[in-house]
Coordinates of C-alpha atoms in Angstrom, one line a residue:
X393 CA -82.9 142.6 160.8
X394 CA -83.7 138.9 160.4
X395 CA -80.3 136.4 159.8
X396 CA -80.2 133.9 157.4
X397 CA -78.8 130.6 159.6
X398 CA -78.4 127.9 157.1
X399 CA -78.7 124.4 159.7
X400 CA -77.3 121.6 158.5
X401 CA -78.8 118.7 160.8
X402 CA -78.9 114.8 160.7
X403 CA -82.1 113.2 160.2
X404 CA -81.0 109.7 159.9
X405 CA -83.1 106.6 158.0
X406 CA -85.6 106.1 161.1
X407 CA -86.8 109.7 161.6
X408 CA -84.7 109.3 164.8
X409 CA -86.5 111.9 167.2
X410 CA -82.6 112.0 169.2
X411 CA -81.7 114.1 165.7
X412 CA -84.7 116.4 166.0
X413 CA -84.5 116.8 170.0
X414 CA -80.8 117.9 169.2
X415 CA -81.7 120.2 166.2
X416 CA -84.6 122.1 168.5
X417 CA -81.8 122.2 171.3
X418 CA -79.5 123.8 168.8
X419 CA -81.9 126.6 167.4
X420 CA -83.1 127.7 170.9
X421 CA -79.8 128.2 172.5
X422 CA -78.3 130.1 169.1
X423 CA -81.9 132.0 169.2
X424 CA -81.7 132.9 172.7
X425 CA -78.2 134.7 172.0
X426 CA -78.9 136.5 168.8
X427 CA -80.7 139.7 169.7
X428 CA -82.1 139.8 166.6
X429 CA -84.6 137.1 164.6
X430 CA -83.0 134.2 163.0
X431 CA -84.6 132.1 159.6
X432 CA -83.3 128.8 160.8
X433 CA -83.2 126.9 157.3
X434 CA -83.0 122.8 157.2
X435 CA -80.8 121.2 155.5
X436 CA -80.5 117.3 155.6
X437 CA -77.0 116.2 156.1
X438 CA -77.3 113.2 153.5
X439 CA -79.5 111.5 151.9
X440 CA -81.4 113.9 149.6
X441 CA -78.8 114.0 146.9
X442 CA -77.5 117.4 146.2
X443 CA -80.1 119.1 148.8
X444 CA -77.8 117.8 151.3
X445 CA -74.6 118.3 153.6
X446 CA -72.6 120.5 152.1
X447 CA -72.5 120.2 148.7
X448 CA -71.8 122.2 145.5
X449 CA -75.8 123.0 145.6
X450 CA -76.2 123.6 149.1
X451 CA -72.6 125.6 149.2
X452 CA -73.7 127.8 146.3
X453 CA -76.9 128.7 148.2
X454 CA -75.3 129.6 151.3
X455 CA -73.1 132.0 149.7
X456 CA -76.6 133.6 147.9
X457 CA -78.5 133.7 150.7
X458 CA -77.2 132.6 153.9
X459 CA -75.8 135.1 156.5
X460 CA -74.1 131.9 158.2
X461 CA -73.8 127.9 158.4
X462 CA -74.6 125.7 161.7
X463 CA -73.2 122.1 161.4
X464 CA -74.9 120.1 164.0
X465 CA -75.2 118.6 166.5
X466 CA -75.8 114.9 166.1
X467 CA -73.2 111.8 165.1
X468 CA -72.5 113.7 162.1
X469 CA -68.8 112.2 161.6
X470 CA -70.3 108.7 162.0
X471 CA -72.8 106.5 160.3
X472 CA -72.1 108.3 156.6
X473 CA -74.5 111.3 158.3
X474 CA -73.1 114.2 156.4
X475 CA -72.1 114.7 152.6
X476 CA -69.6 117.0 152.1
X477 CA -68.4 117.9 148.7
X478 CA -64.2 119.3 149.5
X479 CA -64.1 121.9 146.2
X480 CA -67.5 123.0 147.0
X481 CA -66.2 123.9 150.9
X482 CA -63.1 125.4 149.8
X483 CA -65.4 128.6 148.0
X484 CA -67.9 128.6 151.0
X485 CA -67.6 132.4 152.0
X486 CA -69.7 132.7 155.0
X487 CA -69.2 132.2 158.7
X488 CA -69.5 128.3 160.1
X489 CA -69.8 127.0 162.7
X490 CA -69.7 123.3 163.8
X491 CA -71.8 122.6 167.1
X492 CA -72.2 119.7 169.0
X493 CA -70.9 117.1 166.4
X494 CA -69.4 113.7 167.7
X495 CA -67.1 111.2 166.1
X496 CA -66.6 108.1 168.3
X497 CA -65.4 104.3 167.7
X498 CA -66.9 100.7 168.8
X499 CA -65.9 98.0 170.2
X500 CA -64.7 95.2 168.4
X501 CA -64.6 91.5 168.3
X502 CA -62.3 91.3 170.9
X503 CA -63.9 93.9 173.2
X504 CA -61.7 96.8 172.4
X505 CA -62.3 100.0 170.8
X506 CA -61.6 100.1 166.9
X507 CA -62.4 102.9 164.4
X508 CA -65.8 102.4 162.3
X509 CA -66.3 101.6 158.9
X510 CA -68.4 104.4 158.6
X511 CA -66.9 106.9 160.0
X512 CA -66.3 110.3 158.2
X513 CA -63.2 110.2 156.4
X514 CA -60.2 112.2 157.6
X515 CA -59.9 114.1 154.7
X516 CA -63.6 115.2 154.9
X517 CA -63.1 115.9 158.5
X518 CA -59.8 117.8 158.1
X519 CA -61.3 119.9 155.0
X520 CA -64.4 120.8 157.4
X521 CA -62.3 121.9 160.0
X522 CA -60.3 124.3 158.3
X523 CA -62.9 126.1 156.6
X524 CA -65.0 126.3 160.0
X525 CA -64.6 129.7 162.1
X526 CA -65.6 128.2 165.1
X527 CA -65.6 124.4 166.3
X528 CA -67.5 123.3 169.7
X529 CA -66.8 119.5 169.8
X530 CA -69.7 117.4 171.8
X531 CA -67.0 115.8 173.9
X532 CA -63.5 114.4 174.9
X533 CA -63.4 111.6 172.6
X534 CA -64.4 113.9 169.4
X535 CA -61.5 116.8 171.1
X536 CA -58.8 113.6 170.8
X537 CA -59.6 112.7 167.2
X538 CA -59.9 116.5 166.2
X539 CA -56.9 116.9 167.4
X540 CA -55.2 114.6 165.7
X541 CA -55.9 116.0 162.3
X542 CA -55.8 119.6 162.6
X543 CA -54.7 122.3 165.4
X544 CA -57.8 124.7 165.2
X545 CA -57.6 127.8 166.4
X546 CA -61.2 127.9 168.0
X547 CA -61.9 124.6 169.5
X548 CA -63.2 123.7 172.7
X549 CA -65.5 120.7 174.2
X550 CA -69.4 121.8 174.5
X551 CA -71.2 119.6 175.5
X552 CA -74.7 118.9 173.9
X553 CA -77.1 121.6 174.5
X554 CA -79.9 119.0 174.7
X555 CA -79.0 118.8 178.5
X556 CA -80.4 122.6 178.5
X557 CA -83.8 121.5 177.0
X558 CA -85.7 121.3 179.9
X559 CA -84.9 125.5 180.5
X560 CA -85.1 126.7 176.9
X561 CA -88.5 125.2 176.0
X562 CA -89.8 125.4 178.9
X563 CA -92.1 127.4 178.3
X564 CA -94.1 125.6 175.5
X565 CA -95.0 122.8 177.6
X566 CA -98.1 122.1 179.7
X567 CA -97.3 121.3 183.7
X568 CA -95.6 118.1 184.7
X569 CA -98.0 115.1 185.8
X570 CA -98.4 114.7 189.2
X571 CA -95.8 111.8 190.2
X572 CA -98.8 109.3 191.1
X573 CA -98.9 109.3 187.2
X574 CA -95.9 108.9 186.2
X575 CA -94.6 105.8 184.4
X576 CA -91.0 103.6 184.8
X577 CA -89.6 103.3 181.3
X578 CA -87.0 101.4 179.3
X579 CA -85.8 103.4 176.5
X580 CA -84.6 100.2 173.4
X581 CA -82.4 100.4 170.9
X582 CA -82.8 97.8 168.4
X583 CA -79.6 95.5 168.8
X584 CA -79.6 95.1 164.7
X585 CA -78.7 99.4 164.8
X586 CA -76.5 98.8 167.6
X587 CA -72.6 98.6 166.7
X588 CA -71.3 96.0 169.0
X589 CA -70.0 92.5 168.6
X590 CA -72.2 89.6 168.1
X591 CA -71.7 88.0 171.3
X592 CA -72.7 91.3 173.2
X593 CA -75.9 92.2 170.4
X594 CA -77.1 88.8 171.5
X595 CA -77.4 89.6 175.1
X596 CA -79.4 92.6 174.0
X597 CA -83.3 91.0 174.1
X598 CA -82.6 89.1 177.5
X599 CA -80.9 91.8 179.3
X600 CA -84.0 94.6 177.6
X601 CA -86.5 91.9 179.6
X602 CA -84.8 92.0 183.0
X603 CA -84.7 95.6 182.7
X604 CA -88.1 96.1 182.3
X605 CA -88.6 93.6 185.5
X606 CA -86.3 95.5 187.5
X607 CA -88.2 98.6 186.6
X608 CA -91.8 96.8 186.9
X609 CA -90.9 95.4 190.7
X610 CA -89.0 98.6 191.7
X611 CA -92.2 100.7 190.6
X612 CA -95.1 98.6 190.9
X613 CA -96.5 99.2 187.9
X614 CA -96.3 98.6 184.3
X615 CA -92.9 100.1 182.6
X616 CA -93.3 101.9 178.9
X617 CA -91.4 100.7 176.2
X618 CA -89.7 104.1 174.0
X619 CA -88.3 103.8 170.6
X620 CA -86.7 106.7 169.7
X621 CA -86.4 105.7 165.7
X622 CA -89.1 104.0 163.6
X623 CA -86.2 101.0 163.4
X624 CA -87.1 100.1 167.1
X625 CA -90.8 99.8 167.1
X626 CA -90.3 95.6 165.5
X627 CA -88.3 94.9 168.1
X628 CA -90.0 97.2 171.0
X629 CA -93.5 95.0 170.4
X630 CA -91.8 91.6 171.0
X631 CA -91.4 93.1 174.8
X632 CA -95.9 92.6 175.2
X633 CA -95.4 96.3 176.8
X634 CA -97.0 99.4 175.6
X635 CA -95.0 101.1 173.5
X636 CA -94.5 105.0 172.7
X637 CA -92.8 107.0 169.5
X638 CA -93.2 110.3 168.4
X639 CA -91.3 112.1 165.6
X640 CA -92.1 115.3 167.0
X641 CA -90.3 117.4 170.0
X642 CA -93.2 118.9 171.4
X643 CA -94.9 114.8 172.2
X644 CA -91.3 113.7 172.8
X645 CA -90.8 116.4 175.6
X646 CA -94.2 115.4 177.3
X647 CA -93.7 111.3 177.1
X648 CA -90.4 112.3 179.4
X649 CA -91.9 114.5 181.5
X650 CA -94.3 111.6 182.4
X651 CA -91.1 109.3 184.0
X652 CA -90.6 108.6 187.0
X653 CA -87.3 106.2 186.7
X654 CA -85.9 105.2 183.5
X655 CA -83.4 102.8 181.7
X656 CA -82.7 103.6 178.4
X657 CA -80.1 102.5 175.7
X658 CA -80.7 105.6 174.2
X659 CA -78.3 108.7 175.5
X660 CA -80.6 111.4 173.6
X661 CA -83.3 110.0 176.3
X662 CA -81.2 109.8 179.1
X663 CA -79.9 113.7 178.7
X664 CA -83.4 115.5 178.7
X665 CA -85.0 113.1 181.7
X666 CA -81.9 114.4 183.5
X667 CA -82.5 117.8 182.7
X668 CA -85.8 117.1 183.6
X669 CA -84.9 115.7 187.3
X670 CA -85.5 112.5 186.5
X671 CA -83.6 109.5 187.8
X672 CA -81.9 107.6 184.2
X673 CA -79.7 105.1 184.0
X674 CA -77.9 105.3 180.6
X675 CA -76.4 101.5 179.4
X676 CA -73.8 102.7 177.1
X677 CA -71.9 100.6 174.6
X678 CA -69.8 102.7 172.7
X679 CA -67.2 105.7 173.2
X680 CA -69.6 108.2 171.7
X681 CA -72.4 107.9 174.6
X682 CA -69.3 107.3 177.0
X683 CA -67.3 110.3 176.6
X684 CA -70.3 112.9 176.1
X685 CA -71.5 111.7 179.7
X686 CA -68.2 111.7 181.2
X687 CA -67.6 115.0 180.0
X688 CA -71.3 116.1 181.5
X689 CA -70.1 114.9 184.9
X690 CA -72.9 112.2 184.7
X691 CA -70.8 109.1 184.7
X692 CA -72.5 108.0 188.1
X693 CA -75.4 107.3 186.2
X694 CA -74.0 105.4 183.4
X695 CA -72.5 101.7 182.9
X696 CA -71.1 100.1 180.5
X697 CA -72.6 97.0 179.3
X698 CA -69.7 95.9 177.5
X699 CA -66.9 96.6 180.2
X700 CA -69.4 95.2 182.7
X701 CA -70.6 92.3 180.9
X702 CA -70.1 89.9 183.5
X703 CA -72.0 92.0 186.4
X704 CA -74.8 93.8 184.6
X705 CA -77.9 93.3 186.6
X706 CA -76.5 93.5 189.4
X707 CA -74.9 97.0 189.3
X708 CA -78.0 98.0 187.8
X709 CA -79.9 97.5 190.7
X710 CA -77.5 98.8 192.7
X711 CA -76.8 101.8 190.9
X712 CA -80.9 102.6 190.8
X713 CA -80.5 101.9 194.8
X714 CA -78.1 104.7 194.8
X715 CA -80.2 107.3 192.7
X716 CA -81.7 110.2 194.1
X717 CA -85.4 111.2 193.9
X718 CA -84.8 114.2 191.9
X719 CA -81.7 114.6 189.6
X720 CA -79.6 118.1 190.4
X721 CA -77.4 118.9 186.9
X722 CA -73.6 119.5 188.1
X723 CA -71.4 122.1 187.8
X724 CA -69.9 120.7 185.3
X725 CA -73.4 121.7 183.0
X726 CA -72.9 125.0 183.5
X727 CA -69.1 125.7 182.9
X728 CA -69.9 123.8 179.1
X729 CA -73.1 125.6 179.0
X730 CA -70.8 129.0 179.3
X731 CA -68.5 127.7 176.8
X732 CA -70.9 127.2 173.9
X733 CA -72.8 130.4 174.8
X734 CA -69.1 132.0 174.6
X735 CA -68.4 130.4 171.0
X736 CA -71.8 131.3 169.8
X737 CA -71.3 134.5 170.0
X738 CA -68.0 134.2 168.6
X739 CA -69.7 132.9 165.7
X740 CA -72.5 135.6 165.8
X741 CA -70.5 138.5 166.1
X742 CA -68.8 137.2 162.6
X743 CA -72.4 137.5 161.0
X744 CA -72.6 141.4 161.5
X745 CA -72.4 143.1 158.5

């Protein structure tokens, strides 16, 4: 028999293909554990009034017809992603479970982390939590704040199963391109959707341009521009590069597989071309990115273009000295990939009827 999976999924203002990536990643691992079919049902989580998050009209449908809710993965306890109406939650009376979900803060004026403005409220978060059977939290940073509210009884750091990608849909891709085809790329972020201080967004353009040179004389070819949200693609032309985006998976999937080094801004680029081998260097700039790759073991390719401000190019040509050819996932992937499987099925095993 067929479950009912009500999905509850960020899609965000730019049709950011990180969000959809993440949602596919989601359904294939929950898929892949079931034993039985699963009607995966989309819901927003804001944005289309009360067809969204959870609210009294999505809550009320649920209890008609869902066998279970999925919340995640995605920033949903940042950037105002997810409505959630607290009455509503408190009649919710199936299983939930809350998968991949991040809540981080930015750095401020004076270079130091501070909570965001729009960041899920506490009582939102706290309400959430208690009414969810199981919670697997994206990372360290999102464990801390969790924490900090509530004492759940089934919480553990997951990981994002986007890492897994490469594995669980492997199968509906065409062969990789030969590596004489292959393309460096620079994965932007437009620095107006970027939540740093001014005097760092400013650096933003230049620093983009000498990535793409570093890239460029590394490779000896032309580097690709990637905009993962229809926000970037402004912003990506003013580089005088070809530029990709794609709102779907499938295209998304095949665009990475054709890298052969990258840079990106972007972690929900950086993850699949490491599960894809590929050498990546993430630039992160805010605790979110940060702590997921520290809690993937991946922090040797990472930097931290705030904290290194003052030495950026040059341990980003040293750090793409010091990459291998072919990226090997560490152990680390596979103890998180063993606990989400684990809590899965803890959330499974409550849908059985």
């Amino acid at each position: 028999m067929r479950l009912n999976i009500y999905h509850i999924c960020p899609f965000g203002p730019g049709f950011n293909i990180g969000n959809f990536m993440i949602q596919q990643s989601v359904r294939r691992m929950v898929a892949s554990l079931s034993g039985c079919g699963i009607n995966f049902i989309t819901v927003p989580a804001s944005g289309f009034g009360s067809k969204a998050g959870l609210t009294k009209q999505i809550v009320y449908d649920i209890n008609q017809t869902a066998d279970g809710v999925i919340v995640g993965g995605g920033n949903l306890f940042e950037n105002g992603e997810i409505s959630i109406d607290r009455t509503a939650l408190q009649a919710l009376r199936r299983p939930m479970l809350i998968y991949s979900s991040s809540y981080g803060r930015i750095y401020g004026p004076d270079l130091s982390y501070v909570r965001r403005t729009d960041a899920i409220s506490d009582a939102d978060l706290r309400a959430l939590l208690e009414r969810a059977d199981v919670v697997l939290s994206r990372d360290e940073a999102t464990r801390r704040h969790i924490d900090s509210l509530t004492q759940h009884s089934d919480h553990q750091v997951g990981g994002c199963p986007s890492v897994y990608i490469s594995e669980l849909a492997a199968a509906e891709f065409e062969a990789s391109p030969s590596a004489e085809t292959r393309y460096p790329m620079l994965a932007v972020r437009n620095p107006e959707q970027m939540n740093v201080p001014l005097s760092q967004k400013i650096r933003v353009h230049t620093l983009s341009e000498q990535c793409l040179e570093i890239l460029e004389r590394r490779q000896g070819k032309p580097a690709m521009v990637l905009c993962n949200d229809q926000r970037d693609i402004e912003y990506a032309m003013s580089f005088g590069r070809e530029i990709l985006y794609t709102s779907d998976v499938y295209e998304y999937f095949q665009i990475l597989d054709g890298v052969s080094e990258a840079i990106s801004f972007r972690v929900h680029t950086s993850l699949p071309l490491w599960s894809l081998g590929r050498p990546a260097l993430n630039l992160s700039y805010d605790e979110r990115s940060e702590s997921l790759i520290d809690a993937l073991g991946m922090s040797q390719y990472d930097l931290n273009i705030v904290e290194d401000r003052d030495s950026t190019l040059g341990k980003i040509e040293s750090r793409l000295d010091s990459f291998p050819v072919s990226v090997e996932p560490p152990a680390r992937w596979q103890q998180l990939r063993e606990t989400q499987e684990a809590g899965i099925r803890r959330f499974l095993k409550l849908l059985e009827v």
